[in-house]
Each structure stands twice: as C-alpha cells, then as structure tokens.
Coordinates of C-alpha atoms in Angstrom, one line a residue:
M1 CA 0.0 0.0 0.0
D2 CA 2.8 2.4 -0.9
G3 CA 2.5 5.5 -3.0
E4 CA 1.4 9.1 -2.9
G5 CA -1.5 10.8 -4.8
N6 CA -3.1 7.5 -5.7
F7 CA -5.6 5.0 -4.3
E8 CA -2.9 2.9 -2.6
G9 CA -1.3 5.9 -1.0
A10 CA -4.6 7.3 0.1
L11 CA -5.6 4.0 1.8
Q12 CA -2.2 3.9 3.5
S13 CA -2.7 7.4 4.8
K14 CA -6.1 6.3 6.1
A15 CA -4.6 3.3 7.8
L16 CA -2.1 5.5 9.6
S17 CA -4.8 8.0 10.6
I18 CA -6.9 5.2 12.1
A19 CA -3.9 3.8 13.9
D20 CA -3.3 7.2 15.5
A21 CA -7.0 7.7 16.4
C22 CA -7.6 4.2 17.8
T23 CA -7.5 4.2 21.6
R24 CA -7.6 0.3 21.7
C25 CA -10.7 0.5 24.0
G26 CA -12.0 -2.7 22.4
K27 CA -15.7 -1.6 22.1
C28 CA -15.7 -2.6 18.4
F29 CA -14.3 -6.1 19.3
D30 CA -16.8 -6.5 22.0
V31 CA -19.8 -6.2 19.6
C32 CA -18.3 -8.3 16.8
P33 CA -20.3 -11.5 16.1
M34 CA -17.3 -13.2 14.5
A35 CA -15.0 -13.1 17.5
A36 CA -16.4 -16.1 19.4
P37 CA -16.8 -18.4 16.3
A38 CA -13.2 -17.5 15.4
G39 CA -11.9 -18.7 18.8
L40 CA -11.3 -15.3 20.2
E41 CA -14.0 -15.3 22.9
D42 CA -11.4 -15.2 25.6
A43 CA -9.1 -12.7 23.9
D44 CA -8.3 -9.4 25.6
P45 CA -9.9 -6.6 23.5
E46 CA -7.0 -4.2 24.1
H47 CA -4.5 -6.8 23.1
V48 CA -6.4 -7.6 19.9
L49 CA -6.6 -3.9 19.0
T50 CA -3.0 -3.4 19.8
G51 CA -2.2 -6.1 17.2
V52 CA -4.5 -4.5 14.6
V53 CA -2.9 -1.0 15.1
D54 CA 0.5 -2.5 14.6
I55 CA -0.6 -4.1 11.4
L56 CA -1.9 -0.8 10.2
R57 CA 1.5 0.7 10.9
M58 CA 3.0 -2.0 8.6
G59 CA 4.0 -4.3 11.4
D60 CA 3.1 -8.0 11.9
G61 CA 0.7 -7.4 14.8
N62 CA -0.1 -10.4 17.0
A63 CA -1.9 -13.7 16.3
E64 CA -5.2 -12.4 17.8
G65 CA -5.2 -9.2 15.8
R66 CA -4.4 -11.0 12.6
R67 CA -7.1 -13.6 13.2
W68 CA -9.8 -10.9 13.9
A69 CA -8.9 -9.0 10.7
E70 CA -9.0 -12.2 8.6
V71 CA -12.5 -13.3 9.7
C72 CA -14.2 -9.9 9.5
S73 CA -17.5 -10.3 7.7
H74 CA -18.5 -6.6 7.6
S75 CA -21.4 -7.3 10.0
G76 CA -21.5 -3.6 10.9
F77 CA -22.3 -3.8 14.6
C78 CA -18.9 -2.0 15.1
L79 CA -19.9 1.0 13.1
D80 CA -21.7 2.7 16.0
A81 CA -19.4 1.3 18.7
C82 CA -16.5 3.7 18.4
D83 CA -16.6 7.0 20.3
Y84 CA -13.5 8.3 18.6
G85 CA -14.5 8.6 15.0
V86 CA -12.9 5.4 13.8
D87 CA -14.6 3.2 11.2
P88 CA -13.8 -0.2 12.6
R89 CA -14.7 -2.2 9.5
L90 CA -12.6 0.0 7.3
M91 CA -9.9 -0.4 9.9
L92 CA -10.0 -4.2 9.5
L93 CA -10.2 -4.0 5.7
L94 CA -7.0 -1.9 5.7
A95 CA -5.4 -4.3 8.2
R96 CA -6.1 -7.2 5.8
L97 CA -4.5 -5.2 2.9
S98 CA -1.5 -4.5 5.0
L99 CA -1.1 -8.1 5.8
K100 CA -1.0 -8.7 2.0
R101 CA 1.4 -5.9 1.3
D102 CA 4.1 -8.1 0.0
A103 CA 1.9 -10.3 -2.2
G104 CA 3.0 -8.6 -5.4
E105 CA 2.4 -10.7 -8.5
T106 CA 0.6 -13.4 -6.5
A107 CA -2.1 -10.8 -5.6
R108 CA -2.3 -9.6 -9.2
E109 CA -2.6 -13.2 -10.5
Q110 CA -5.3 -14.0 -7.9
G111 CA -7.2 -10.9 -8.8
R112 CA -7.1 -11.8 -12.5
T113 CA -8.3 -15.3 -11.7
N114 CA -11.1 -14.0 -9.5
F115 CA -12.2 -11.6 -12.2
Q116 CA -12.1 -14.3 -15.0
D117 CA -14.1 -16.7 -12.9
M118 CA -16.8 -14.0 -12.3
V119 CA -16.8 -13.1 -16.0
R120 CA -17.4 -16.7 -17.0
A121 CA -20.2 -17.3 -14.5
T122 CA -22.0 -14.1 -15.3
K123 CA -21.8 -14.9 -19.0
I124 CA -23.0 -18.5 -18.8
L125 CA -25.6 -18.6 -16.0
P126 CA -27.9 -15.8 -17.3
R127 CA -27.8 -17.2 -20.8
L128 CA -29.1 -20.5 -19.4
Q129 CA -32.1 -18.7 -17.9
L130 CA -33.1 -15.7 -20.0
T131 CA -34.4 -14.8 -23.4
A132 CA -32.2 -12.5 -25.5
E133 CA -34.7 -9.6 -24.8
D134 CA -34.6 -10.1 -21.0
L135 CA -30.8 -10.5 -21.1
A136 CA -30.5 -7.2 -22.8
H137 CA -32.8 -5.6 -20.3
V138 CA -30.6 -6.5 -17.3
S139 CA -27.3 -5.7 -19.1
T140 CA -25.6 -2.4 -19.0
Q141 CA -27.5 0.4 -20.8
F142 CA -25.3 3.5 -21.0
W143 CA -27.3 6.7 -20.6
T144 CA -27.1 8.9 -23.7
E145 CA -30.0 11.3 -23.1
D146 CA -29.3 15.0 -22.4
I147 CA -31.5 14.9 -19.3
P148 CA -30.0 12.8 -16.5
P149 CA -32.0 9.7 -15.3
D150 CA -33.7 9.7 -12.0
L151 CA -31.2 7.1 -10.9
I152 CA -28.6 4.6 -11.9
F153 CA -29.5 1.1 -11.0
Y154 CA -26.2 -0.5 -10.2
T155 CA -26.6 -4.3 -10.5
G156 CA -23.1 -5.2 -9.6
C157 CA -21.9 -8.3 -11.3
N158 CA -23.1 -11.5 -9.6
V159 CA -26.8 -10.8 -9.3
L160 CA -26.8 -11.7 -13.0
R161 CA -26.3 -15.3 -11.9
T162 CA -29.9 -15.1 -10.5
P163 CA -31.3 -12.7 -13.1
H164 CA -34.9 -13.0 -12.0
I165 CA -33.9 -10.8 -9.0
A166 CA -32.4 -8.1 -11.3
L167 CA -35.5 -8.2 -13.6
L168 CA -37.8 -7.7 -10.6
C169 CA -35.8 -4.7 -9.5
L170 CA -36.4 -3.2 -13.0
D171 CA -40.1 -4.2 -12.9
I172 CA -40.5 -2.3 -9.6
L173 CA -38.7 0.8 -10.9
D174 CA -40.9 0.7 -14.0
A175 CA -44.0 0.4 -11.8
L176 CA -42.8 3.5 -9.9
E177 CA -42.4 5.3 -13.2
L178 CA -38.8 6.2 -12.6
S179 CA -36.2 6.7 -15.3
Y180 CA -33.0 4.8 -14.9
A181 CA -29.8 3.7 -16.5
V182 CA -28.6 0.2 -15.8
Y183 CA -24.9 -0.2 -15.1
G184 CA -23.2 -3.4 -13.9
G185 CA -21.5 -6.5 -15.1
P186 CA -17.7 -7.0 -15.5
S187 CA -17.3 -3.7 -17.4
N188 CA -18.5 -1.8 -14.3
C189 CA -17.0 -3.9 -11.6
C190 CA -16.5 -2.3 -8.2
G191 CA -12.9 -3.6 -7.9
I192 CA -13.4 -5.9 -5.0
L193 CA -12.1 -9.0 -6.8
Q194 CA -8.7 -7.3 -7.2
L195 CA -8.7 -5.7 -3.8
R196 CA -9.4 -8.8 -1.7
P197 CA -6.2 -10.6 -2.6
G198 CA -4.2 -7.4 -2.2
D199 CA -4.0 -6.0 -5.7
T200 CA -5.0 -2.5 -4.4
A201 CA -3.7 -0.6 -7.5
N202 CA -5.9 -2.5 -10.0
G203 CA -8.9 -2.6 -7.5
G204 CA -8.7 1.2 -7.3
R205 CA -8.4 1.6 -11.1
Q206 CA -11.5 -0.5 -11.6
A207 CA -13.5 1.4 -9.0
Y208 CA -12.4 4.8 -10.3
A209 CA -13.4 3.9 -13.8
T210 CA -16.8 2.8 -12.7
I211 CA -17.3 6.0 -10.6
K212 CA -16.4 8.2 -13.6
R213 CA -19.0 6.3 -15.7
F214 CA -21.6 7.0 -13.1
A215 CA -20.7 10.7 -12.9
E216 CA -20.9 11.1 -16.7
T217 CA -24.7 10.3 -16.6
G218 CA -25.4 13.3 -14.4
A219 CA -27.6 11.2 -12.2
S220 CA -27.8 12.3 -8.6
E221 CA -28.3 8.9 -7.1
V222 CA -26.8 5.4 -7.6
V223 CA -29.0 2.6 -6.3
S224 CA -26.9 -0.4 -5.6
W225 CA -28.3 -3.9 -5.4
C226 CA -25.1 -5.6 -4.2
P227 CA -23.9 -5.0 -0.6
T228 CA -20.3 -5.9 -1.6
C229 CA -20.4 -3.1 -4.2
M230 CA -21.9 -0.7 -1.7
V231 CA -19.1 -1.3 0.8
Q232 CA -16.4 -1.3 -1.8
M233 CA -17.7 1.8 -3.6
G234 CA -19.6 3.7 -1.0
E235 CA -17.3 3.2 1.9
T236 CA -13.9 2.6 0.5
A237 CA -13.4 3.9 -3.1
L238 CA -15.8 6.8 -3.4
P239 CA -14.5 8.8 -0.4
V240 CA -11.0 8.4 -1.6
Y241 CA -12.0 9.3 -5.1
E242 CA -13.7 12.5 -4.0
E243 CA -10.7 13.5 -1.8
Q244 CA -8.5 13.3 -4.9
E245 CA -10.8 14.2 -7.8
G246 CA -13.6 16.3 -6.2
A247 CA -17.3 15.5 -5.7
A248 CA -18.6 12.7 -8.0
G249 CA -22.0 14.4 -7.9
F250 CA -24.1 11.4 -6.8
D251 CA -25.1 9.6 -3.6
M252 CA -25.3 5.9 -3.1
S253 CA -28.1 3.9 -1.5
M254 CA -29.1 0.2 -1.3
M255 CA -32.1 -0.9 -3.3
A256 CA -34.2 -1.9 -0.2
V257 CA -33.5 1.5 1.5
F258 CA -34.4 3.3 -1.8
L259 CA -37.7 1.4 -2.1
E260 CA -38.6 2.1 1.5
R261 CA -38.4 5.8 0.6
H262 CA -41.1 5.1 -1.9
L263 CA -43.2 3.0 0.5
D264 CA -46.3 5.3 0.3
R265 CA -46.4 4.7 -3.5
L266 CA -45.7 1.0 -3.1
R267 CA -48.6 0.7 -0.7
E268 CA -50.9 2.0 -3.4
M269 CA -49.5 -0.7 -5.8
F270 CA -49.9 -3.6 -3.3
V271 CA -53.3 -4.6 -4.7
H272 CA -52.8 -8.4 -4.4
P273 CA -52.9 -9.9 -0.9
V274 CA -50.1 -12.3 -0.1
K275 CA -51.4 -14.7 2.4
K276 CA -48.2 -16.1 3.7
R277 CA -46.3 -16.4 7.0
V278 CA -42.9 -15.0 6.0
A279 CA -39.5 -15.0 7.8
L280 CA -36.3 -13.3 6.7
H281 CA -33.0 -14.7 5.9
E282 CA -31.0 -11.5 6.4
H283 CA -27.6 -10.1 7.4
P284 CA -26.9 -6.9 9.3
G285 CA -24.0 -5.5 7.4
S286 CA -25.8 -3.0 5.2
P287 CA -27.2 -0.3 7.4
G288 CA -30.9 0.2 7.2
V289 CA -31.5 -2.7 4.7
T290 CA -33.1 -5.2 7.1
D291 CA -35.4 -2.6 8.6
A292 CA -36.4 -1.4 5.1
V293 CA -37.2 -4.9 4.0
R294 CA -39.3 -5.6 7.1
A295 CA -41.2 -2.3 6.6
I296 CA -41.9 -3.1 3.0
L297 CA -43.1 -6.6 3.6
S298 CA -45.2 -5.6 6.6
A299 CA -47.0 -3.2 4.3
I300 CA -48.2 -6.0 1.9
P301 CA -51.8 -6.9 2.6
E302 CA -52.3 -10.2 4.6
L303 CA -48.6 -11.0 4.7
E304 CA -47.6 -12.0 8.3
F305 CA -44.1 -11.3 9.2
V306 CA -42.4 -13.8 11.6
D307 CA -39.2 -13.0 13.4
L308 CA -37.1 -16.1 13.9
E309 CA -34.8 -14.3 16.3
Q310 CA -31.6 -15.9 14.9
P311 CA -28.0 -14.8 15.4
R312 CA -27.0 -12.2 12.8
A313 CA -23.6 -11.8 11.1
G314 CA -22.0 -10.7 7.9
Y315 CA -23.5 -8.8 5.0
M316 CA -24.2 -11.8 2.8
C317 CA -23.7 -15.5 3.2
N318 CA -20.4 -15.5 1.3
S319 CA -19.0 -12.9 3.6
L320 CA -18.9 -15.7 6.2
S321 CA -16.6 -17.9 4.1
A322 CA -13.7 -17.5 6.5
L323 CA -15.7 -19.5 9.0
P324 CA -17.5 -22.2 7.0
E325 CA -18.6 -24.3 9.9
F326 CA -20.1 -21.2 11.6
R327 CA -22.0 -20.4 8.4
K328 CA -23.3 -24.0 8.1
D329 CA -24.5 -23.9 11.7
L330 CA -26.3 -20.6 11.2
H331 CA -28.1 -22.1 8.1
E332 CA -29.1 -25.3 9.8
K333 CA -30.4 -23.5 12.9
Q334 CA -32.4 -21.1 10.8
L335 CA -34.0 -23.8 8.7
E336 CA -35.0 -25.6 11.9
A337 CA -36.3 -22.5 13.5
A338 CA -38.3 -21.7 10.3
T339 CA -39.9 -25.1 10.3
D340 CA -40.7 -24.9 14.0
A341 CA -42.3 -21.5 13.4
G342 CA -44.6 -22.9 10.7
I343 CA -43.7 -20.4 8.1
D344 CA -44.8 -20.6 4.4
T345 CA -41.8 -18.6 3.1
L346 CA -38.2 -17.9 3.9
A347 CA -37.3 -14.7 2.1
G348 CA -33.7 -13.8 1.5
V349 CA -32.5 -10.3 0.9
Y350 CA -29.4 -10.8 -1.3
H351 CA -28.4 -12.8 -4.4
A352 CA -25.4 -14.6 -3.0
C353 CA -27.6 -15.9 -0.1
H354 CA -30.3 -17.0 -2.6
R355 CA -27.7 -19.0 -4.6
D356 CA -26.6 -20.8 -1.4
I357 CA -29.9 -21.5 0.3
C358 CA -32.6 -21.7 -2.4
S359 CA -32.2 -25.5 -3.1
H360 CA -33.1 -26.2 0.6
E361 CA -36.7 -25.7 -0.6
R362 CA -36.8 -29.3 -1.7
N363 CA -36.1 -30.7 1.8
W364 CA -38.0 -28.3 4.0
P365 CA -41.7 -27.4 4.4
F366 CA -41.6 -23.9 3.0
E367 CA -40.6 -22.0 -0.1
V368 CA -37.3 -20.1 -0.4
V369 CA -37.5 -16.8 -2.3
N370 CA -36.0 -13.4 -2.6
F371 CA -38.0 -10.7 -0.9
L372 CA -38.5 -8.9 -4.2
E373 CA -40.6 -11.9 -5.4
L374 CA -43.1 -11.1 -2.6
I375 CA -43.2 -7.4 -3.7
G376 CA -43.8 -8.7 -7.3
E377 CA -46.6 -10.9 -6.1
A378 CA -48.2 -8.0 -4.4
I379 CA -48.1 -5.7 -7.4
G380 CA -48.9 -8.5 -9.9
V381 CA -45.5 -9.1 -11.5
E382 CA -43.8 -12.5 -11.7
R383 CA -40.4 -13.6 -12.8
P384 CA -39.7 -17.3 -12.7
D385 CA -36.7 -18.4 -10.6
V386 CA -35.0 -20.7 -13.1
F387 CA -31.8 -20.8 -11.1
K388 CA -33.6 -22.4 -8.1
R389 CA -35.5 -24.9 -10.3
L390 CA -32.2 -26.0 -11.9
K391 CA -30.2 -26.1 -8.8
M392 CA -32.7 -28.2 -6.9
L393 CA -31.9 -31.0 -9.5
Q394 CA -28.4 -31.2 -7.9
N395 CA -27.1 -33.1 -11.0
V396 CA -25.0 -31.5 -13.7
D397 CA -26.2 -33.9 -16.4
E398 CA -29.9 -33.3 -15.6
I399 CA -29.4 -29.5 -15.5
V400 CA -27.6 -29.6 -18.9
D401 CA -30.5 -31.6 -20.4
Q402 CA -32.9 -29.0 -19.1
V403 CA -31.1 -26.1 -20.7
K404 CA -29.9 -27.7 -23.9
Q405 CA -32.0 -25.3 -26.0
M406 CA -30.5 -22.3 -24.4
I407 CA -27.0 -23.7 -24.9
E408 CA -27.7 -24.1 -28.6
Y409 CA -29.5 -20.7 -28.9
Y410 CA -26.5 -18.8 -27.4
D411 CA -23.9 -21.1 -29.0
L412 CA -22.3 -21.8 -25.6
D413 CA -19.4 -24.2 -25.2
I414 CA -20.8 -27.3 -23.5
N415 CA -17.7 -28.0 -21.5
E416 CA -17.6 -24.5 -20.2
V417 CA -21.3 -24.7 -19.3
R418 CA -20.8 -27.9 -17.4
D419 CA -17.9 -26.4 -15.5
V420 CA -19.9 -23.4 -14.5
I421 CA -22.9 -25.4 -13.4
A422 CA -20.7 -27.7 -11.3
K423 CA -18.8 -24.8 -9.7
N424 CA -21.1 -21.9 -9.6
M425 CA -24.5 -23.5 -9.2
V426 CA -24.4 -27.0 -7.7
G427 CA -21.1 -26.3 -6.0
E428 CA -22.3 -23.3 -4.0
Q429 CA -23.9 -25.1 -1.1
S430 CA -22.7 -24.2 2.4
L431 CA -25.0 -26.6 4.1
P432 CA -25.5 -30.0 2.3
L433 CA -29.1 -30.7 1.4
K434 CA -30.9 -33.1 3.7
S435 CA -34.3 -33.7 5.1
R436 CA -35.4 -33.6 8.7
E437 CA -36.3 -37.3 8.7

C-alpha cells in the first residue's frame, strides 16, 4: 500500500490516521459476532486492537489481531461502537490489505483469476435462464440522453447469476415510473475482486473507472443492489476518489432502502394480498436494509411477518466464508427455526444468499424466495426463478439436459457450461441438502 497521490497511497494514509486515532478501547471487538466463532471469545480486546494497530503501521501485529482481521465479515455492529471517529470495519479491511502488502504478483494473479471466474459465471448462467430480450434488459445500458435519469441502477456483477432478481428490480422501478440507467457486469465492476487478494492498485483503477462512468450520466443517485459493491464503492473507493478528484455528484443507497423511501407509493400498488407467513434470511452488514425490507413486507396486505430471532452476522452468506462451519451452523439452525415457526416462506435479501440456500426448498416445508418476489406478487409481477429450479436438480447432467435449447441458442461451449454449473450452481452449497427425517 505504498504511493502518494493514488488509491494505494490514500488508503495507506487512512490506515495511519486510524492507527493514530484508535484508543484500543475494544468496544468494536466486544460487539463483533465473529470473535467467538473465530476462537477469540477469551481474547483481551485491548491486546487484539494493539495487534491491529501495529498491522496498520506495517507491522506484523499479533496472532489475535491477525485472526480478527482475517475473519471480519462486515457485520457492521462495530460502526456505532467507536466513540473516537474510527470506522472499525474500514480499519479491518485496511489491516487485511497491510497483511498482504508483499503479495505482489501473487495478488495480481489471484485478482485476475477471480475476475475471470466471475466473467465466466455471469456470462453463462444468465444465458441458461433468459431470453435475449430479458438478457439485454438487465445488461448495462449506457445513458445517452441529455436529461439525466432519476437514478442509476447498479446491478453489480453477480446478481446476473440469479437474473430474476435483477429483472424484478427493474419491474418495480418501472412500476414506480422512474427513469434509470442500468450499469453493472464486468465492465462496471467495483474492484473488490482485485482488492481482496491485495491488488490494491488494480482494484482502485477499476473502482475509479466505474465511478467516472456513473458521474458522466449526471444522475444524482446510484441505487446499488449488491452490498459488496456498496461497501467497496460507497465506503472505500468513493470517499478516496472524492478527496482526490472532487465530488462525484451522486449519492449511493441500497435498493431496499431506496424502495422504503417510496413506500407510500408502493402501498398503493400492493393490490394483491399475499397470504403467507414470512420470515427473513438476512444479514446486518448494510445499514438500514433489514429494517427497510421488514417495513416493505409488513405493508403487503395479509402478509404475516415472523421474526425467527436468529443470530446475525455478515452482509451476505459469502462474507462468512472465512468460518464455513459457523455459516453451516447458522443455516441449519435457521432452517430448523423456520420449520418450528410454521412459516410458508423464507425470504432472503441478497443474491449470494439465494444461490446458497434456495435449493433447501426441496427438503423443508416452506418455499425459499428473494423478498422482491413477494413485492412482485403484491403488485402483480412474476419472474420465474429458473436458477432455483435448476439447482434443486443437484445433478449436472440433468441440468444440462434442461437447458440444452439455451446452450444451442446462445452457442455456448458445452464443457464451459458444465464447469460453470458444477462450480457456480451445484457447487455453491454451504450446508449440504438433507431432510429432517
């Protein structure tokens, strides 16, 4: 993280400023839901923070500080814990980057591999599910009008693997009669795939290029679907960009929070009762999102919201990947609690969670959907969840047979299709499928 006048240098400066500001009081550590599952339940908070501060100052820290930085899932409980103006989850992100400061070409190669894997999955999976017309609808549509759109809808990249979610977002924006430009996919990546392994320079370049494309539209608001993009752009890259380049001219908000601002209009559109007992599969990491989703669902006629009162951690299921057993345990306990509560529907909030848990529908006595499907049901819009239907087959050969017409239509390479299905559909399963019998 060396350098002056660039993204790397700016992050290094932030790391040093946080190191100077941190008092090592440990309040952020005390509220972290990852500490105990990571084996840090008996660690002294001041000792842990002393290690993190040393890492920020380019030292090696201590074992406890390194462990805490490595398992951070951006749960966000720490954001309100500090009394001294420190952003603890930015602090831990910067600590992780510092630990990777000597990765060099290894980081760049891992970043390239991560990006190529994402490009392949977001090319193949939507083409197995969508008509050419719908595929074009959810793909980047650069704004060329003189008058700016009401908003940019920023899909991110990976929601395209479950494209019915992206289509529902656009259906709802259309119903609200809002103008929008759609930006997303690999050409508008937030840079996280390069940043995670430590390729800060390329992560920053990717993020800056996307920010500039947003600014060129003249839109005053970017509505992000993906919480990863929101953290990477809204909390990490955009503040640095604006310090160096000046105001970008737009604010960022999450889709659910944006929709809650339009709840009065949505209530008028909720003309179809949804007679279901609904519980949420949610994560706390994106401020305001869970509350917004609950408020929206509670406004749907005859929908009964059920609070399963489960532990909350991370910002999506994949943010818990550093502790896979913890994630499996959370999933299993939630499925059992949902069954005991007698719900009809377990509604997830995010796309990565949906990819992971949707196939459990075949073994448990309730449906698994994204919350937007319930909004769609209430306003009379339906988008079939082809991803879930295919994934529940749990067999690559059967899935290929189901989508052979799409493979032929889009002239896809059958071996590449099989690889993507195995890795990015069937292979994404934190908790193995099973019944309660």
